[in-house]
Coordinates of C-alpha atoms and ligand atoms in Angstrom, one line a residue:
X9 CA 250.5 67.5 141.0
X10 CA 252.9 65.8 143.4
X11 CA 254.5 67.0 146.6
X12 CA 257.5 66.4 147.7
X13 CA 256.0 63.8 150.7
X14 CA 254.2 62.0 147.9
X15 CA 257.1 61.1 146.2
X16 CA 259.8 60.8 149.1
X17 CA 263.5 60.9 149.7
X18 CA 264.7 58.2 147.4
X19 CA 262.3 59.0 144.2
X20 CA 263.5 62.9 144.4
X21 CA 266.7 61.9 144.6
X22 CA 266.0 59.3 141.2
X23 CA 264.6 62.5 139.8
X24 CA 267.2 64.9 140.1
X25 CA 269.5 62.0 139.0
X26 CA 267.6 61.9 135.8
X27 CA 267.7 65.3 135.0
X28 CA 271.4 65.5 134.7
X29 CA 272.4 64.7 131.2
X30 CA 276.0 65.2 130.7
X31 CA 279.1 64.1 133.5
X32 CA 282.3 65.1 133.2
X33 CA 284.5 61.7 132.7
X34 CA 286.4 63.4 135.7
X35 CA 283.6 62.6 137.7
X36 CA 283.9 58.3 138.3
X37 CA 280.6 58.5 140.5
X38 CA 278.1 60.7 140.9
X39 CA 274.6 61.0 142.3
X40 CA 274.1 58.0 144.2
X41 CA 276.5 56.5 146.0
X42 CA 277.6 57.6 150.0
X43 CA 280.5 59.6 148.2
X44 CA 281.2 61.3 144.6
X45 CA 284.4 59.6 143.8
X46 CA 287.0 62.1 141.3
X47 CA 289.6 61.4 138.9
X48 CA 292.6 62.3 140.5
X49 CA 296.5 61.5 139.3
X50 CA 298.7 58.9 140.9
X51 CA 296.7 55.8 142.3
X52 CA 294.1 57.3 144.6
X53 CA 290.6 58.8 143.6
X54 CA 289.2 61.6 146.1
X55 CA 285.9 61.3 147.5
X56 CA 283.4 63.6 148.6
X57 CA 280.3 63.3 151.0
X58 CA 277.7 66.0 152.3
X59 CA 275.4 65.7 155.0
X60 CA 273.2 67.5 156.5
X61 CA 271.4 68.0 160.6
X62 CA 268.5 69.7 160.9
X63 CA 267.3 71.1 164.4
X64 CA 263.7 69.0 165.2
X65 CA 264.3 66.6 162.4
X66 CA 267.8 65.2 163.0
X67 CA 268.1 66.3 166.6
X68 CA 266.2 68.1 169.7
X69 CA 268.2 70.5 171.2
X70 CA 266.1 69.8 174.6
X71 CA 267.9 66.4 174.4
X72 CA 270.9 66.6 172.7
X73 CA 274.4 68.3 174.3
X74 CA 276.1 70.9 171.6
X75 CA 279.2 69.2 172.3
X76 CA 277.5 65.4 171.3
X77 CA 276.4 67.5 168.5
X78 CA 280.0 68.6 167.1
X79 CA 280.9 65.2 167.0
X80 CA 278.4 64.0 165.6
X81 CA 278.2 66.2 162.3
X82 CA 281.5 65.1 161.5
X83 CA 280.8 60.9 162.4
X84 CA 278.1 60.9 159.9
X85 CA 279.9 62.3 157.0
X86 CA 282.8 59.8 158.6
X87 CA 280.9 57.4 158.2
X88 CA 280.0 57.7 154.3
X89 CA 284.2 58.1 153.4
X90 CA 284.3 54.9 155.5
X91 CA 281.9 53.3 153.3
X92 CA 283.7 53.7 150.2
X93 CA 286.9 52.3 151.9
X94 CA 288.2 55.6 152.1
X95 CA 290.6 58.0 154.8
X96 CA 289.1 61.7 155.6
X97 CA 291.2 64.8 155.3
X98 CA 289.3 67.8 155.0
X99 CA 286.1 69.0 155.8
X100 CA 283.6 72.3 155.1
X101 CA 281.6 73.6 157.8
X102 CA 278.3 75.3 157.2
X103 CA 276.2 76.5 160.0
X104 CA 272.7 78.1 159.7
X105 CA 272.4 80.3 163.2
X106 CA 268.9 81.1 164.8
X107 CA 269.7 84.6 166.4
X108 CA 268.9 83.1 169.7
X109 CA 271.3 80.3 170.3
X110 CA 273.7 81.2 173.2
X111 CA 277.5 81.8 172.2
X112 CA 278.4 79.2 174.7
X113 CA 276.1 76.6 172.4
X114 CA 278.7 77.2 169.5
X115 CA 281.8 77.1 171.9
X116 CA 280.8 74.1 173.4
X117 CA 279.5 72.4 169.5
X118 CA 283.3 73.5 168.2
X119 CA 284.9 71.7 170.9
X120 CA 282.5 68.5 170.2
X121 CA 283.8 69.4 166.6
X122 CA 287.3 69.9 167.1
X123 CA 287.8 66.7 168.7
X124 CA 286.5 65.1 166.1
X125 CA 288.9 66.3 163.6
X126 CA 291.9 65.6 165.8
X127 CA 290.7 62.1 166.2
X128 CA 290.5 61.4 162.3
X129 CA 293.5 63.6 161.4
X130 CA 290.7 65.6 159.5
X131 CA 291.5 69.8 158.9
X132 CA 288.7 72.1 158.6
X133 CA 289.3 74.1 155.1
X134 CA 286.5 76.5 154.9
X135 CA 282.6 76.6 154.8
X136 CA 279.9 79.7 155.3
X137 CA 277.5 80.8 158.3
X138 CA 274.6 82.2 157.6
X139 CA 271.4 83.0 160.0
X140 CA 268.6 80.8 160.3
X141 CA 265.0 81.9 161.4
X142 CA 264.2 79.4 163.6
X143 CA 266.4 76.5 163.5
X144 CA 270.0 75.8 163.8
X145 CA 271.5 73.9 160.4
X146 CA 274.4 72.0 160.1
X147 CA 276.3 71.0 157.1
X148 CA 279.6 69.5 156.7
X149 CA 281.2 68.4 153.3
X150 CA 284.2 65.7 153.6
X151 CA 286.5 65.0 151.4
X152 CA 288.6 62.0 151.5
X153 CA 291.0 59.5 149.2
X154 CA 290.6 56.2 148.7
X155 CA 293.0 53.7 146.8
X156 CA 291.7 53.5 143.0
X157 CA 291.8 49.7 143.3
X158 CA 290.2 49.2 146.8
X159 CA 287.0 51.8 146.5
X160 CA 283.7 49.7 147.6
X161 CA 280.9 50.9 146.1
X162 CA 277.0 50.2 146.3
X163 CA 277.1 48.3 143.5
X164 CA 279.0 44.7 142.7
X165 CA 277.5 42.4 144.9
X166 CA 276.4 38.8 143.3
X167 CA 274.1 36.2 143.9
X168 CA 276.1 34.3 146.7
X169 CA 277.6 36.8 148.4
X170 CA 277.6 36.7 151.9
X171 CA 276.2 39.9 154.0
X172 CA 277.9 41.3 156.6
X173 CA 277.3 43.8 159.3
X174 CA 279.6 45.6 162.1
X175 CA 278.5 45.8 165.6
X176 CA 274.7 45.6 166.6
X177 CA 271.7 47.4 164.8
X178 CA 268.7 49.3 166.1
X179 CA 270.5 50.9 169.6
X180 CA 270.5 54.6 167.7
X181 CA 266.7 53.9 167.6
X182 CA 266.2 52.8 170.8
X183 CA 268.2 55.5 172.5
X184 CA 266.1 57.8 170.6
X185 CA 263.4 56.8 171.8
X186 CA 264.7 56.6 175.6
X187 CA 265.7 60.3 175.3
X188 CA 262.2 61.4 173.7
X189 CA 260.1 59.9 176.3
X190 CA 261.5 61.2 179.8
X191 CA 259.0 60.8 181.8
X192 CA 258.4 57.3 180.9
X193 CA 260.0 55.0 183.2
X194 CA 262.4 52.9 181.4
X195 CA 263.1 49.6 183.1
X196 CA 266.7 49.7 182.3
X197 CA 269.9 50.0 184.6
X198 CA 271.9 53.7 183.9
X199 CA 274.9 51.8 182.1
X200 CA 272.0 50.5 179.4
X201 CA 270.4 53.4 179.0
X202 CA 273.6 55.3 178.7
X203 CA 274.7 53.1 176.1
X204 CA 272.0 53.0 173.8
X205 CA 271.2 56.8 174.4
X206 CA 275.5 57.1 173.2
X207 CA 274.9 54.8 169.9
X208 CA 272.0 58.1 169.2
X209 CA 274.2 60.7 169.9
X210 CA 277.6 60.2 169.8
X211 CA 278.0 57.4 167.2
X212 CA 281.2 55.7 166.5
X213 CA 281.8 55.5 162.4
X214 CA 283.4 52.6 161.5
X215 CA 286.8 54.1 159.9
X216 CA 289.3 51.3 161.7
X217 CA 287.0 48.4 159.9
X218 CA 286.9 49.9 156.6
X219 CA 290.5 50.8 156.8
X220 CA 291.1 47.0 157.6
X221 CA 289.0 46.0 154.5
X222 CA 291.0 48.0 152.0
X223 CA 294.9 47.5 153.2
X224 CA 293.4 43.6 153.1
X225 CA 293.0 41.1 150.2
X226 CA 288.9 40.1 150.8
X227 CA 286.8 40.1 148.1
X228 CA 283.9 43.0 149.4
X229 CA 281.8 43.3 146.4
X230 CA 280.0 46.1 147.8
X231 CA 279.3 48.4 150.9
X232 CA 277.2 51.0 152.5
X233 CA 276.9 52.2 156.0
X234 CA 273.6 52.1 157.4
X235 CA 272.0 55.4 158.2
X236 CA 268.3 54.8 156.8
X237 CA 268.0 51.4 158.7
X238 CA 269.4 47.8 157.5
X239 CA 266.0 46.9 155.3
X240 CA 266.3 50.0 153.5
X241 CA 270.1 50.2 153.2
X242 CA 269.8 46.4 151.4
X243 CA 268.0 47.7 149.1
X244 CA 270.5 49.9 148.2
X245 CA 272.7 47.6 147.5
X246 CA 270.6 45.1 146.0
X247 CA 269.0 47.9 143.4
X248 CA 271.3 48.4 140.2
X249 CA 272.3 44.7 139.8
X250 CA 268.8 43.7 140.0
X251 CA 269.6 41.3 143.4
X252 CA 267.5 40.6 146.5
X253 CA 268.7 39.4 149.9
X254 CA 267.7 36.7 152.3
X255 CA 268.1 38.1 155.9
X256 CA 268.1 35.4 158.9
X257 CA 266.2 36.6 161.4
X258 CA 268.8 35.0 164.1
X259 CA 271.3 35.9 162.8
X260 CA 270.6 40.0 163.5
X261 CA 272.7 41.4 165.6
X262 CA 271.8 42.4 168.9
X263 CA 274.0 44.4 171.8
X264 CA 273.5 43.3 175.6
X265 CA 271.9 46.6 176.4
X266 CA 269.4 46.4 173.5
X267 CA 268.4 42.9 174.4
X268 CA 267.6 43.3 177.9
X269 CA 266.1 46.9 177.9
X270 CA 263.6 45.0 174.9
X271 CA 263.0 42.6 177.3
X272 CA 262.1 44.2 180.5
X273 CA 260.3 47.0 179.0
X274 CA 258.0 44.4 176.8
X275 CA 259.4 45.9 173.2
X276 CA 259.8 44.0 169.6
X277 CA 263.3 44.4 169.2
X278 CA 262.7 43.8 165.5
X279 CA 261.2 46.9 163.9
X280 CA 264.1 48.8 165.6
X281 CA 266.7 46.4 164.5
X282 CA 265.3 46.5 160.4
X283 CA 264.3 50.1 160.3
X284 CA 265.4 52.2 163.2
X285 CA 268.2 53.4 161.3
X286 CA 271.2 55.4 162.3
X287 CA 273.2 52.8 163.4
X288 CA 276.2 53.9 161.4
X289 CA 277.9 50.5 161.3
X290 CA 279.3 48.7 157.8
X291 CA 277.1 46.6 155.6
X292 CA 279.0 45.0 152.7
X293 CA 278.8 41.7 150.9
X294 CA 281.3 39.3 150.3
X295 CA 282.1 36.1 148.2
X296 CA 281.6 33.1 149.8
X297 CA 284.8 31.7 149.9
X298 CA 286.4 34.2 152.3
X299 CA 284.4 34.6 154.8
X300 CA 286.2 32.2 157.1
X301 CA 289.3 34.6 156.6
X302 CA 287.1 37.4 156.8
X303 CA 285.8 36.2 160.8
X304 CA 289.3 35.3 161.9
X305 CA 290.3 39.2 160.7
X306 CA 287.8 40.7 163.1
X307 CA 288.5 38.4 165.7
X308 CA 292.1 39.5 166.0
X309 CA 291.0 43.5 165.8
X310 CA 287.6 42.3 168.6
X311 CA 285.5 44.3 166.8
X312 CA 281.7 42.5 166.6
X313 CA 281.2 41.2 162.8
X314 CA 277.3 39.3 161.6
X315 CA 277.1 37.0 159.1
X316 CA 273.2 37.8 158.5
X317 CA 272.0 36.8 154.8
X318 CA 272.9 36.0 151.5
X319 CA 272.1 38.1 148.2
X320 CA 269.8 36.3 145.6
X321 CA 269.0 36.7 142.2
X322 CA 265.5 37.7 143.1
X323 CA 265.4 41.1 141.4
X324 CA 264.1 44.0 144.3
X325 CA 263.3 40.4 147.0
X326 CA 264.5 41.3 150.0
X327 CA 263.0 38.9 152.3
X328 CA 263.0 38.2 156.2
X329 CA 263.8 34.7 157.4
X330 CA 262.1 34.2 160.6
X331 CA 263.3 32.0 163.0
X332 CA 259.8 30.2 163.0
X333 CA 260.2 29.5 159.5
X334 CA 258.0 32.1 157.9
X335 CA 259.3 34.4 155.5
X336 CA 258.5 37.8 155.6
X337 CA 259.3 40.5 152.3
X338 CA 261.0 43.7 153.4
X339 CA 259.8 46.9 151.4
X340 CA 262.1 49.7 150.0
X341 CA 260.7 52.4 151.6
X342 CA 261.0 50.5 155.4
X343 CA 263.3 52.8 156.7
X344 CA 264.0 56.9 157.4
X345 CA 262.3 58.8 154.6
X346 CA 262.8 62.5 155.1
X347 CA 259.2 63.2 153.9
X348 CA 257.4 60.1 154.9
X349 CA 259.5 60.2 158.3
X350 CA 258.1 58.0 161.5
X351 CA 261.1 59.7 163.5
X352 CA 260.0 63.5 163.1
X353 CA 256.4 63.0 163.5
X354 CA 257.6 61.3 167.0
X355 CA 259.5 64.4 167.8
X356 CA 256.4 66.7 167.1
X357 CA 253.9 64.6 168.8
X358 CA 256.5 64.7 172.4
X359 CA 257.1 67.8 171.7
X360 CA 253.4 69.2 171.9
X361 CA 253.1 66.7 175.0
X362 CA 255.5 68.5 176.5
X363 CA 253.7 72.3 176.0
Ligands
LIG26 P1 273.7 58.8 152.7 O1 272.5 58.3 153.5 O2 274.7 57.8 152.4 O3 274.2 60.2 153.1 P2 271.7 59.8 150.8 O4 270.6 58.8 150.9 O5 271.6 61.1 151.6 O6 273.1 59.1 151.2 O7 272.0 60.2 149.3 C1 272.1 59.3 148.3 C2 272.8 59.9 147.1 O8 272.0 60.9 146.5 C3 274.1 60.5 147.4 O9 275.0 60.2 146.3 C4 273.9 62.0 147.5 O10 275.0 62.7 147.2 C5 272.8 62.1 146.5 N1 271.9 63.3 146.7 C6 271.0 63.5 147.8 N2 270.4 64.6 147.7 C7 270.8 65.2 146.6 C8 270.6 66.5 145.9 N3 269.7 67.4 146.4 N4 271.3 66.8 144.8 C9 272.2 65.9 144.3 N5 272.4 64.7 144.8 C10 271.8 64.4 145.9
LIG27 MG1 275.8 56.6 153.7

């Protein structure tokens, strides 16, 4: 019989979505998209995402500050309502307590919290605390709107399509692994390090961009953020219309820190780039023919926009154009799995180097 790590995150999820037989026609999308989107009256669906954090899988609490921490539950769940094109309002906050954790841990995470909601006009409804043996758990559920006739979804891309992504990918990964190995001596000036080790802990969802997408006219055919890494997110997207992707190598984008703390330090800015996940930004497709009104939007709002691929009709292809001509395929599972997961078994290994 299988375990759950035999069959991983994304073929649990399948089978769970399998099971379910009837939906209420109330219910416009369920499992598998970053939100559930509802019927609702008037001309705006609501939207829900859940997300959990997990003490020694999502984060170390050697490494990361409660307050980071706060913020961060709400960005990721953010982050999905931005996906979908969509504004947060209200959010659900469960918290699984070991008996241990100091009271100034949970002043210091509300404030990280708090700050968080002001920022997104977001109000804290309800949600339940419980204890937790060993680990501290974090859930939040957001609920959001978003215009019925401006929701981006997974699905809707086409052979043509242009793909997009916001800011630079793989400087989650790379702060991670900064903040996991201390007593390595990073070549890399503080204002890098601090960068890249922000983009892991205190990410910035892309709300103003996705807001910018909807109140405009371009034709997005479909959007995700990337949380599991950009090989694995692509696949997302390509899945239910039967697509693939062509990815151009040069085309990846990179930030200053990334690029020069690679360099020094003798690293393949690559893997981290394709799989690292955690980046939080946009990836979205869009037709062809706006893309030059697309670039000149993002100009104006200076936000950093990659024109990296195009989607082909080269069902579950999602291939690697490298910039010495080779081509290289890119598999489904690439990225974060939480039972095949690269990142935790890092943790555990730095953490038993550390006893
Ligand atoms: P994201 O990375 O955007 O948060 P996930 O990969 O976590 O998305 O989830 C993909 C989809 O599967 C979402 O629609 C989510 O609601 C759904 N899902 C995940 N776990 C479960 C579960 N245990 N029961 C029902 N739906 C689930
Ligand atoms: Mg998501």
């Amino acid at each position: 019989m299988s375990d759950a790590a035999q069959l991983g995150e994304f073929d649990l999820i399948d089978k769970i979505q399998s099971r379910l037989k009837r939906r209420s026609a109330r219910i416009k999308l369920g499992i598998g998209d970053d939100c559930a989107v509802i019927d609702a009256p008037g001309n705006h669906y609501e939207i829900v995402t859940t997300d959990a954090l997990i003490e020694s899988v999502h984060f170390d609490l050697s490494t990361t500050a409660p307050r980071q921490l706060g913020r961060k539950s709400q960005s990721v769940n953010i982050s999905d309502i931005a996906a979908m094109g969509g504004t947060p309002h209200t959010a659900f906050l469960t918290l699984g307590i070991p008996p241990k954790l100091p009271a100034r841990f949970l002043d210091q995470f509300f404030l990280g919290f708090n700050e968080r909601c002001r920022e997104y006009k977001i109000e804290l409804a309800g949600g339940d605390t419980v204890s937790s043996p060993k680990h501290l758990f974090i859930n939040v559920t957001l609920l959001g709107q978003v215009k019925k006739n401006r929701l981006f979804t997974r699905d809707g891309a086409r052979p043509g399509d242009r793909i997009f992504v916001t800011g630079s990918l793989g400087d989650s990964a790379l702060g991670l692994k900064i903040l996991q190995s201390p007593e390595k001596k990073w070549a890399a000036s503080a204002k890098n390090r601090a960068e890249l080790i922000k983009a892991h802990v205190d990410p910035t969802p892309r709300l103003r961009e996705s807001r910018i997408l909807a109140q405009s006219k371009l034709r997005v055919t479909s959007m995700i953020d990337v949380s599991d890494g950009l090989a694995q997110d692509l696949h997302h997207l390509c899945r239910r219309g039967n697509l693939g992707a062509r990815l151009d190598q040069d085309k990846l984008p990179k930030s200053k820190a990334m690029e020069k703390v690679c360099q020094t330090n003798n690293l393949n800015p690559l893997p981290l780039i394709l799989s690292g996940g955690e980046d939080y930004e946009l990836l979205f497709t869009l037709k062809s023919e706006d893309v030059k009104k697309l670039l000149r939007r993002f100009h104006e709002i200076n936000t950093p926009l990659a024109l990296i691929g195009e989607v082909t009709a080269k069902s579950g292809e999602i291939f690697l154009q490298r910039n010495d001509g080779s081509k290289e395929l890119l598999k489904r599972d690439s990225g974060f799995d939480h039972f095949r997961s690269f990142r935790k078994k890092r943790i555990d290994r730095n953490r038993k180097g550390r006893l």
